[in-house]
Coordinates of C-alpha atoms and ligand atoms in Angstrom, one line a residue:
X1 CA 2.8 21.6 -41.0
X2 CA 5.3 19.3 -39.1
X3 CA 8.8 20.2 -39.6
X4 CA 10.9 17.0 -39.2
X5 CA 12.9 18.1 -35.6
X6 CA 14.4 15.9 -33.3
X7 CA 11.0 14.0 -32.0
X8 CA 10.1 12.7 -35.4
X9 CA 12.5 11.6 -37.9
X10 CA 11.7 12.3 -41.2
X11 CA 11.9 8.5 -42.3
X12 CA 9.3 8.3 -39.8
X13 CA 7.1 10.9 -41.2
X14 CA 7.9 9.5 -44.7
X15 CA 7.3 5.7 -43.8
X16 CA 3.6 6.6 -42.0
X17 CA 2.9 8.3 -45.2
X18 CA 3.9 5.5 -47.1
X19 CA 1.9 3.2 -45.3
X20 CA -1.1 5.1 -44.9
X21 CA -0.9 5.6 -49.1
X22 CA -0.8 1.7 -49.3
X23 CA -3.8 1.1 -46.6
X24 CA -6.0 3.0 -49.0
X25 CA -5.0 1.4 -51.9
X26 CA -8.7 0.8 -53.1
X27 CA -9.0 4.1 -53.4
X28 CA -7.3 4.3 -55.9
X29 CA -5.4 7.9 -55.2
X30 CA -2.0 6.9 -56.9
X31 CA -0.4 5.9 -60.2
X32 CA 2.7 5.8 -58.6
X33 CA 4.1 5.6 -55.4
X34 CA 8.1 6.3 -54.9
X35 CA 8.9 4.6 -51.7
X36 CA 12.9 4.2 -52.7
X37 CA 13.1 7.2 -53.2
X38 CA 11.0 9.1 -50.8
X39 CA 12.7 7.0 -47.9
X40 CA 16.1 7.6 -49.4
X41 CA 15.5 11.5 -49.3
X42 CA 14.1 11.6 -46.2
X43 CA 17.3 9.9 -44.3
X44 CA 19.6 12.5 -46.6
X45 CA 17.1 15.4 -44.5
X46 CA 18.1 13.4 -41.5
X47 CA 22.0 13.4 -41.7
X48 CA 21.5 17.2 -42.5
X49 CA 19.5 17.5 -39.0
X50 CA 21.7 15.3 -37.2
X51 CA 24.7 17.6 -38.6
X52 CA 23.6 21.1 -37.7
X53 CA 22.8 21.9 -41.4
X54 CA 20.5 24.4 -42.2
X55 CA 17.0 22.5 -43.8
X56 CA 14.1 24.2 -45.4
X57 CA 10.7 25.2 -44.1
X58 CA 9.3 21.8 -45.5
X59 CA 11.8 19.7 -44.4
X60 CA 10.4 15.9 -44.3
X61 CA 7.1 17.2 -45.3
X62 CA 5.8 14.2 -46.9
X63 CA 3.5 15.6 -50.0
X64 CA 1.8 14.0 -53.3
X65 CA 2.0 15.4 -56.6
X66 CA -0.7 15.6 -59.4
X67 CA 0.6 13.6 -61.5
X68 CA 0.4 15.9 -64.5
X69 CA 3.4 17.5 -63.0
X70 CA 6.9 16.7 -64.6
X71 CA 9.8 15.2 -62.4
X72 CA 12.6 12.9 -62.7
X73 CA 10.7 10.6 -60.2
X74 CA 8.8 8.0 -62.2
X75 CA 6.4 8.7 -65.4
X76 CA 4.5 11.9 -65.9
X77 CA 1.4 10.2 -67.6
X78 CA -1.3 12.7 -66.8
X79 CA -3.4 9.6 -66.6
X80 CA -3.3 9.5 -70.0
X81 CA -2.5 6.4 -71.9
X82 CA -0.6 8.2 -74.5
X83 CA 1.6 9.3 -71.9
X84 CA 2.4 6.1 -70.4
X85 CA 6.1 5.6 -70.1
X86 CA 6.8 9.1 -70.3
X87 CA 9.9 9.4 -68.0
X88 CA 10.4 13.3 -68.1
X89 CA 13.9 14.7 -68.4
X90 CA 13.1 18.2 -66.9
X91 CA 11.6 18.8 -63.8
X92 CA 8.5 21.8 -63.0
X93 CA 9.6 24.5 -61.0
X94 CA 6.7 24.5 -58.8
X95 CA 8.1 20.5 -57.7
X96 CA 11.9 22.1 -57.8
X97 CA 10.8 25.0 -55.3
X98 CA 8.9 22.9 -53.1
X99 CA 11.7 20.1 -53.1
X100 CA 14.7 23.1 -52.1
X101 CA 12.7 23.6 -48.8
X102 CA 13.1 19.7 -48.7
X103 CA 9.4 18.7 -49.1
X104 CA 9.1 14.4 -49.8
X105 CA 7.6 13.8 -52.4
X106 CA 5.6 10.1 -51.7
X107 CA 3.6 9.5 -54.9
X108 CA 1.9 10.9 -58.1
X109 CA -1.8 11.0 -58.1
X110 CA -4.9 9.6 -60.3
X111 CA -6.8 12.9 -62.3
X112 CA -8.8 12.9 -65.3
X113 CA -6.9 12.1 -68.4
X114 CA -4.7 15.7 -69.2
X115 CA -7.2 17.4 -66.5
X116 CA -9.9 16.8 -68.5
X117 CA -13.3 16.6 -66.0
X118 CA -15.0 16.8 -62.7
X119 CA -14.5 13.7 -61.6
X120 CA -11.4 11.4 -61.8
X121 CA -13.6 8.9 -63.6
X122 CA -12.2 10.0 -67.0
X123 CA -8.6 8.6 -66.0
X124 CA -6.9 5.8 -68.1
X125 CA -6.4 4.0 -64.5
X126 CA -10.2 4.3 -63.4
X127 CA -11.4 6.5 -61.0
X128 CA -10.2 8.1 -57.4
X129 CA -13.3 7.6 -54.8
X130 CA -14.2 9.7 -52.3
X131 CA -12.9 10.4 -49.0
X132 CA -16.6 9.9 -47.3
X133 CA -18.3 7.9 -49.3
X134 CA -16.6 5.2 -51.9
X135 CA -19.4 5.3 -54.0
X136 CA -19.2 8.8 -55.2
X137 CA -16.7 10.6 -57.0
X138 CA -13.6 12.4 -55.5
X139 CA -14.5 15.4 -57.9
X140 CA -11.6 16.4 -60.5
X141 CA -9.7 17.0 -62.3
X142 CA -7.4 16.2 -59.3
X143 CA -9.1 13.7 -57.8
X144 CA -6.4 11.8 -56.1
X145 CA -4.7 14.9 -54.9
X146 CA -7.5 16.3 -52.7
X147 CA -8.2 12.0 -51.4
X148 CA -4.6 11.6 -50.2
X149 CA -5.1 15.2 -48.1
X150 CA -8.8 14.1 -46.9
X151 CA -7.2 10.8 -45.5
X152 CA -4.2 12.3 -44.1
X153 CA -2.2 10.4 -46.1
X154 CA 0.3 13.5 -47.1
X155 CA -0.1 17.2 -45.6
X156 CA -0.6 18.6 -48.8
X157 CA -0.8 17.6 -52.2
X158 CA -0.5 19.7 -55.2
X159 CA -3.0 20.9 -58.4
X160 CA -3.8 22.1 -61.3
X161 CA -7.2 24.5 -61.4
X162 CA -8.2 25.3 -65.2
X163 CA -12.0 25.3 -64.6
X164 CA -11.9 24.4 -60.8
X165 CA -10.2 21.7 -61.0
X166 CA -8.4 22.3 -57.2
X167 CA -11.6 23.9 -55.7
X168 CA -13.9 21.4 -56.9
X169 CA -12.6 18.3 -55.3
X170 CA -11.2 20.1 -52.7
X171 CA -14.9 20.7 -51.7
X172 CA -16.1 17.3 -52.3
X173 CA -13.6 16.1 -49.7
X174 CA -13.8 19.0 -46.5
X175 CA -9.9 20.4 -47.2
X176 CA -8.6 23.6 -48.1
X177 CA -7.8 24.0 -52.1
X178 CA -6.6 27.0 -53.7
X179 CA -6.2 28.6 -57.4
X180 CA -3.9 31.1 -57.0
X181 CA -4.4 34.5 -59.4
X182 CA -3.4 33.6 -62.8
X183 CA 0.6 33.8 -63.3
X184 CA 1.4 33.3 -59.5
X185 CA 2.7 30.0 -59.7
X186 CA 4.9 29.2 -62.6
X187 CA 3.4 26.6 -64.9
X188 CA 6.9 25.5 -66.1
X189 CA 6.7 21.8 -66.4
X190 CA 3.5 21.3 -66.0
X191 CA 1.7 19.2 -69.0
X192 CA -0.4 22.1 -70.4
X193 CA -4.5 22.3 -70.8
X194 CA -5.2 25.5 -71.4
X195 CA -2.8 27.5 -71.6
X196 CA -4.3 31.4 -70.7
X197 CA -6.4 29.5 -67.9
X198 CA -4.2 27.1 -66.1
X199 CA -2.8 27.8 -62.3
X200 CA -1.0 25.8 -59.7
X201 CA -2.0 25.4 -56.6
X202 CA -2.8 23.0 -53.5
X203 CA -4.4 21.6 -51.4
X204 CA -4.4 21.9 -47.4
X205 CA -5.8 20.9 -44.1
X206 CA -5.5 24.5 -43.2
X207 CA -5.1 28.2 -43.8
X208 CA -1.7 28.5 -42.6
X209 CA -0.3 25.9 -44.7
X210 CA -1.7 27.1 -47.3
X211 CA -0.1 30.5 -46.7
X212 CA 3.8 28.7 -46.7
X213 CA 3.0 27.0 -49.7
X214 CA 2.2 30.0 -51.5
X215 CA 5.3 31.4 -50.0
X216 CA 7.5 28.8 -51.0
X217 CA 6.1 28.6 -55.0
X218 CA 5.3 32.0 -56.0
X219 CA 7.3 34.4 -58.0
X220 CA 8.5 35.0 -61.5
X221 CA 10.1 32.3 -63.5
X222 CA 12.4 33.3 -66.9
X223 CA 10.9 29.8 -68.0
X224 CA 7.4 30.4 -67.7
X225 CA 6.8 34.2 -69.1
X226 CA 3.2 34.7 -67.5
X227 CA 4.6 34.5 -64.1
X228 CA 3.9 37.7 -62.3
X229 CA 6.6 39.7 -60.0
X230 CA 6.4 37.9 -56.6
X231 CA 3.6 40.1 -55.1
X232 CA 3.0 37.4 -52.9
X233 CA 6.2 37.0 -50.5
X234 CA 6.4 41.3 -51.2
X235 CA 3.2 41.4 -49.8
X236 CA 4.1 39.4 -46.5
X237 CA 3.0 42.6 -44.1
X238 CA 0.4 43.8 -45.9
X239 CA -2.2 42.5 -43.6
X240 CA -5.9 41.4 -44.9
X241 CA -8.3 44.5 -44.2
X242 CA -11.9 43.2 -45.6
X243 CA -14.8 44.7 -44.7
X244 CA -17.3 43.9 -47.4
X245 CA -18.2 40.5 -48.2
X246 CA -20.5 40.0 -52.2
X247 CA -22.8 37.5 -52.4
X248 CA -24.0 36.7 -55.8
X249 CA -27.6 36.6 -56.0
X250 CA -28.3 34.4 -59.0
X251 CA -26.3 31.6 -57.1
X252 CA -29.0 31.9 -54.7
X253 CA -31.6 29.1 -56.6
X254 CA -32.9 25.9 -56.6
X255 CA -30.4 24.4 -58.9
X256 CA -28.4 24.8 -56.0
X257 CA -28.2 22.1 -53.6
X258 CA -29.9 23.1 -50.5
X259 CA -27.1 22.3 -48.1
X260 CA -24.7 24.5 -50.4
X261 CA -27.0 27.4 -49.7
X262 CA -27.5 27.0 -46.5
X263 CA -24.0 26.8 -45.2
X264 CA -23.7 29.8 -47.2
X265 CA -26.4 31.5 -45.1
X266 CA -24.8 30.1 -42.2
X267 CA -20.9 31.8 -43.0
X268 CA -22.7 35.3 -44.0
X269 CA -24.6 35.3 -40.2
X270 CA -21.1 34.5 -38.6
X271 CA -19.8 37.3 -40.9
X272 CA -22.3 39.9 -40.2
X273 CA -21.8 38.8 -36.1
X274 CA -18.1 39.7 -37.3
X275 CA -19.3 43.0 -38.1
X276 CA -18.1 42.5 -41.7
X277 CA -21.2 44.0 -44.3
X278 CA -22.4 41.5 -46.7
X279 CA -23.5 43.1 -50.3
X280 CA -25.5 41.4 -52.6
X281 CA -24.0 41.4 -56.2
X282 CA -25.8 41.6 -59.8
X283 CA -23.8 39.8 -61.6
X284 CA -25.5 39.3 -65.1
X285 CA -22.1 38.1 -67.3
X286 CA -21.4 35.2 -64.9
X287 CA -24.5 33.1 -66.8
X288 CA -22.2 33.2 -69.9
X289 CA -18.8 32.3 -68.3
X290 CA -19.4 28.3 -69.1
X291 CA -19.9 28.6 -72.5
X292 CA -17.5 30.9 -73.1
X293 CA -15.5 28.7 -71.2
X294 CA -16.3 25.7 -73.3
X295 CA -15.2 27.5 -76.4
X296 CA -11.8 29.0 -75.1
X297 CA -10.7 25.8 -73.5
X298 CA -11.3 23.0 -75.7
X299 CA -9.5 25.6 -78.3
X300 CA -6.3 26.2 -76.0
X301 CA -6.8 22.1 -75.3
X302 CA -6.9 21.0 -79.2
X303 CA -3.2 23.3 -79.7
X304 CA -1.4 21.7 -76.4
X305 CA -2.6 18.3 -77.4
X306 CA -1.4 18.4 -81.3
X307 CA 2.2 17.2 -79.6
X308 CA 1.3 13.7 -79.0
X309 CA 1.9 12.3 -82.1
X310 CA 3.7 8.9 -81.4
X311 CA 6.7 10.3 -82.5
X312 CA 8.4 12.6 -79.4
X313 CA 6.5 11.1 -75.9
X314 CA 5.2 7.8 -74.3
X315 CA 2.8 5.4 -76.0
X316 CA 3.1 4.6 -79.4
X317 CA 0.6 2.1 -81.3
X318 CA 1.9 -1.2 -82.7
X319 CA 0.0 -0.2 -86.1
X320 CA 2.3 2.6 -87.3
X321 CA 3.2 0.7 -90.7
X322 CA 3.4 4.3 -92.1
X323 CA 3.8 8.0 -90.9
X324 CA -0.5 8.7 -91.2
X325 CA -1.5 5.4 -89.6
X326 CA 1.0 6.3 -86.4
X327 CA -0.5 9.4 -86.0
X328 CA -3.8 8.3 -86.5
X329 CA -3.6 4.7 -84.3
X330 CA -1.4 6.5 -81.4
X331 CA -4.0 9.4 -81.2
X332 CA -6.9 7.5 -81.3
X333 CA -5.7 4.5 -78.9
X334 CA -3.8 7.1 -76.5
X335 CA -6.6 9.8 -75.8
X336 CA -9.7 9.0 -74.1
X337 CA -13.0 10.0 -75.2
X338 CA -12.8 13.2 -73.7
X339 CA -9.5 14.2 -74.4
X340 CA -11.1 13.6 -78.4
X341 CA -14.2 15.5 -77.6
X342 CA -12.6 18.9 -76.9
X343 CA -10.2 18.7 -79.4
X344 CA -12.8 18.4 -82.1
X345 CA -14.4 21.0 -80.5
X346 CA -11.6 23.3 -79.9
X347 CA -10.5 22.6 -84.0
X348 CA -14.2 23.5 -84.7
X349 CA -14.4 26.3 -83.2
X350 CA -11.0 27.6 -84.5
X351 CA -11.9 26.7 -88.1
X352 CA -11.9 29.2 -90.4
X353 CA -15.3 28.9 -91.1
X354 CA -16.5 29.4 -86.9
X355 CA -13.8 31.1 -85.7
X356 CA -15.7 34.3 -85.4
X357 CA -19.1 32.9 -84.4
X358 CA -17.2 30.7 -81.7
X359 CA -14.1 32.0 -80.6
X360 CA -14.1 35.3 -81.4
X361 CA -17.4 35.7 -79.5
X362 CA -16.0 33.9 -76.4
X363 CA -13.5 36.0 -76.2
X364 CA -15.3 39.3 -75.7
X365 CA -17.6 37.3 -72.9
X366 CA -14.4 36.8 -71.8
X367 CA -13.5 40.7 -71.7
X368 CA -17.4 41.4 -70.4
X369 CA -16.7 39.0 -67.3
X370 CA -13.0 40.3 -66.6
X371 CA -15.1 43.7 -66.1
X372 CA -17.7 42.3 -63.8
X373 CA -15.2 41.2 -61.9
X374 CA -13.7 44.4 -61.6
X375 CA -17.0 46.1 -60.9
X376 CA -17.6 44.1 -58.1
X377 CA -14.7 44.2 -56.4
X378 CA -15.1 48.2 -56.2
X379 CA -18.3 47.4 -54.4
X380 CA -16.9 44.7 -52.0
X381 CA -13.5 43.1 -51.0
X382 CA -14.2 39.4 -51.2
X383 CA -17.2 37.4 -52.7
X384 CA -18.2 34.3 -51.0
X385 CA -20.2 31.9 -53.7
X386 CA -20.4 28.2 -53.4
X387 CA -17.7 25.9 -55.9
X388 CA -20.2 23.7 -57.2
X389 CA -24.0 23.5 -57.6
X390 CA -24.2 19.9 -56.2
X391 CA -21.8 18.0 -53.4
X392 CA -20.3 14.6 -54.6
X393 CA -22.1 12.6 -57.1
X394 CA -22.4 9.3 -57.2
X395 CA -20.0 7.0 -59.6
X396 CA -21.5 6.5 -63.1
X397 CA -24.0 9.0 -62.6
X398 CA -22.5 12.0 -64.8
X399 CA -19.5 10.4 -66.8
X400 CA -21.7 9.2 -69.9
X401 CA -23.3 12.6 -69.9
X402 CA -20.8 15.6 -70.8
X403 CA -23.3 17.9 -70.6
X404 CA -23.8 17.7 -67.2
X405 CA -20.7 16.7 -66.5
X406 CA -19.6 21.0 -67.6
X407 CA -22.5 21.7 -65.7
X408 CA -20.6 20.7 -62.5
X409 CA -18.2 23.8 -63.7
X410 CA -21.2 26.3 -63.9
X411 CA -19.4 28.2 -61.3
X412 CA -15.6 27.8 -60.8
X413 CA -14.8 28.8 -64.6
X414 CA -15.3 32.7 -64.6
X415 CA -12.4 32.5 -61.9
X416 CA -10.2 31.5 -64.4
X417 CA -11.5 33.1 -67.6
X418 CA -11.1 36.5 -65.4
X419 CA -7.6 35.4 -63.6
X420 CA -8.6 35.9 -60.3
X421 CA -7.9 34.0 -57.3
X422 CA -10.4 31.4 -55.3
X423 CA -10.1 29.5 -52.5
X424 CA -12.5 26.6 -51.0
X425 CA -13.3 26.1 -47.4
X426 CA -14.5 23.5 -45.9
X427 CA -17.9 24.5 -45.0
X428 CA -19.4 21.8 -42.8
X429 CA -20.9 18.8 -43.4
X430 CA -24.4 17.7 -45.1
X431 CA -27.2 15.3 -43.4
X432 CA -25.5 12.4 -45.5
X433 CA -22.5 12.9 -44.2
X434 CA -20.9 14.5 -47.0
X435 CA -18.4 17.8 -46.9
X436 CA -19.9 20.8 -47.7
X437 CA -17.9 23.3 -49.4
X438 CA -17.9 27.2 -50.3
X439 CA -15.4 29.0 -52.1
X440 CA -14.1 32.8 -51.1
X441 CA -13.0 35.3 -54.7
X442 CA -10.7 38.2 -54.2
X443 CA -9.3 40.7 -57.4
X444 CA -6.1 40.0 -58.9
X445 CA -3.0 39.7 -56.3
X446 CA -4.9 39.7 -53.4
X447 CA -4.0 36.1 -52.7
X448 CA -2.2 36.0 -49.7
X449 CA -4.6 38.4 -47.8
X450 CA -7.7 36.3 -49.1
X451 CA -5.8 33.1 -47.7
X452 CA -5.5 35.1 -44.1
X453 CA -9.5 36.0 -44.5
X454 CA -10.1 32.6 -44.5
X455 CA -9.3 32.0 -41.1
X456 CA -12.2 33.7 -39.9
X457 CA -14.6 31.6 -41.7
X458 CA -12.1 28.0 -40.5
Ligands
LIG1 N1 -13.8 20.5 -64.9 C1 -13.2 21.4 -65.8 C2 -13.0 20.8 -67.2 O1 -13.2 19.7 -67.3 C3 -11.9 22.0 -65.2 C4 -10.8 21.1 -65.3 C5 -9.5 21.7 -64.7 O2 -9.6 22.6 -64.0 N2 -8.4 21.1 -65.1 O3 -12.6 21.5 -68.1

């Protein structure tokens, strides 16, 4: 990470990013870029330079935020057109923590509508493309994050992983992207999905930057009650000790793409040459984790999304002639079709009538995998698994399919159902010249020792 010092101003630093953002425009990475007031903060980081003054680990670090985070800077639309002219009065404390170490924050960045998909393509302002090849998808949900880190636009960009949302895209580009264990990173101020599943996290060109990132956001936060003791920062000399590396086998098939499983072989042999063991896992529950998933979340999704009524944020529709037709017109002009499509699933299965052949069920397959989890770390330290079954898809192909638009998820969402942390690697690249990536699991809290494991695979 540069740390603005006398060679490079941060203006300088800021500006380049600026311009770089603006070069690839047709990318379509942002829904917002603050050039005012990026360029006005970075000359205030200057003067504090120029006079001695004590700035932060990040100081002139220009970064891009998902814009699903809230800040005074510009509208938080979640790429939602409900949310369009939503100037938030609050800012998250993930964007406050980051912005104390003096971090420049340069623009907000396309996802799916509320972090809804695999892809970007199901944002109100059209899709991000792909670092490597503009006729694929950038993967999402935070599509534009994970582009504006592949181009070196920013040095690091943050997310929001609910079902892989961070890994996923982070694979489809060749970075660094990283879910932290649940409750690491407060979610205060942070336009909820799922409530149980979301994380914060980011994305990174590296390892180590990922590592003062995590530094810099972790800890507890009175405003967000999930947040976990900071076992992160406590944990700064507990070094990473890994011996035994899982494999799963049933990832091991022909659904998976072959270059996926390959550089998967490839890792283990550098690995084993390591002298690190590699087990093979059994792990039965996994097969269940996206259904289960697709119950839990859509559920969690339908509660966060009753809000947007027309009434308290953004959009609002010109037929609102009385109280049921502005619900009714803002909600069904403001969502997209996927935003509708899990909350009539998640008030389906929550019905009075499903709830225990539904949610109830998902639940317990959400207690079963927790377990597997826990059995498998006693027989390894780490499990290295691929993110997604495919690399980038091509735009169009999976957006008017949802089905196999979840199916993307078949492997990202038991991470988050059982609160553990994963991070994807860059894992070379494939004969069409697309990134490959992998992603490495560790139990609960062993986040920042997982990150420092990862530089043996970079
Ligand atoms: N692709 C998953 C979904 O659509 C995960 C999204 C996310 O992590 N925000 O639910």
């Amino acid at each position: 990470m540069k740390i603005a010092n006398k060679k490079v101003t941060a203006e300088r630093l800021v500006k380049d990013a600026l311009e770089k953002a603006k070069h690839f425009a047709d990318y379509n990475i942002f829904t917002f870029l603050d050039e005012e007031g990026a360029i006005k903060r970075a000359r205030e980081i200057d003067e504090k330079i120029a006079r001695g003054e004590d700035v932060g680990r990040l100081a002139g670090v220009p970064y891009a935020l998902k814009d699903n985070f809230l800040s005074e800077n510009g509208e938080t639309t979640a790429s939602a057109h409900i949310l369009e002219g939503f100037k938030s009065p609050v800012t998250a404390t993930a964007v406050e923590k980051l912005e104390a170490e003096g971090a420049i924050m340069i623009g907000r960045t396309n996802l799916d509508a509320f972090a809804h998909g695999s892809s970007t393509e199901n944002s109100y302002y059209g899709p991000t493309l792909n670092a490597f090849d503009k006729g694929r998808v950038a993967g999402g949900s935070s599509g534009g994050s994970a582009v504006a880190v592949a181009l070196d636009i920013v040095e690091f960009a943050t997310g929001t992983d609910t079902g892989g949302s961070i890994r996923q895209p982070a694979s489809f580009n060749g970075i660094y992207g990283f879910k932290p264990t649940y409750g690491t990173v407060s979610r205060y101020g942070v336009v909820a999905m799922a409530s149980s599943l979301d994380c914060i996290g980011f994305f990174t060109k590296t390892p180590e930057d990922m590592n003062l990132l995590m530094e810099v956001a972790s800890g507890q936060d009175p405003k967000d009650m999930t947040t976990l003791p900071d076992f992160y920062n406590a944990d700064a000399t507990k070094k990473n000790s890994a011996t035994r590396i899982g494999v799963i086998k049933d990832f091991d098939n022909e659904a998976v793409d072959a270059n996926i499983r390959e550089a998967l072989k490839a890792k283990c042999k550098i690995l084993k040459e390591k002298g690190f063991e590699i087990v093979e896992l059994d792990m039965p529950t996994l097969k269940y984790a996206l259904a289960a998933y697709y119950i839990i979340q859509p559920a969690e999704v339908a509660s966060n999304l009753s809000r947007h009524d027309g009434v308290r944020y953004g959009f609002r529709s010109d037929d609102s002639s009385n109280l049921e037709n502005l619900y009714e017109n803002t909600r069904n002009e403001g969502f997209m079709s996927e935003n509708k499509r899990r909350i009539m699933i998640g008030n389906f299965v929550l019905s009075s009538g499903f709830y225990d052949a539904y949610f109830l069920k998902a639940a317990k397959a959400r207690t079963l995998i927790v377990k597997e989890y826990e059995e498998a770390f006693k027989k390894c330290d780490y499990i290295l698994t691929p993110v997604s079954p495919n690399l980038a898809f091509k735009l169009g192909e999976k957006v008017n399919d949802p089905v196999a638009m979840y199916l993307e998820d078949l492997m990202s969402v038991s991470l988050n159902l059982a609160g553990v942390p994963g991070l994807a690697i860059p894992a070379g690249m494939s004969g069409e010249g697309l990134p490959v990536g992998l992603q490495i699991v560790g139990p609960r809290r062993s986040d920042r020792q997982l990150i420092e494991f990862a530089k043996e695979l970079a």
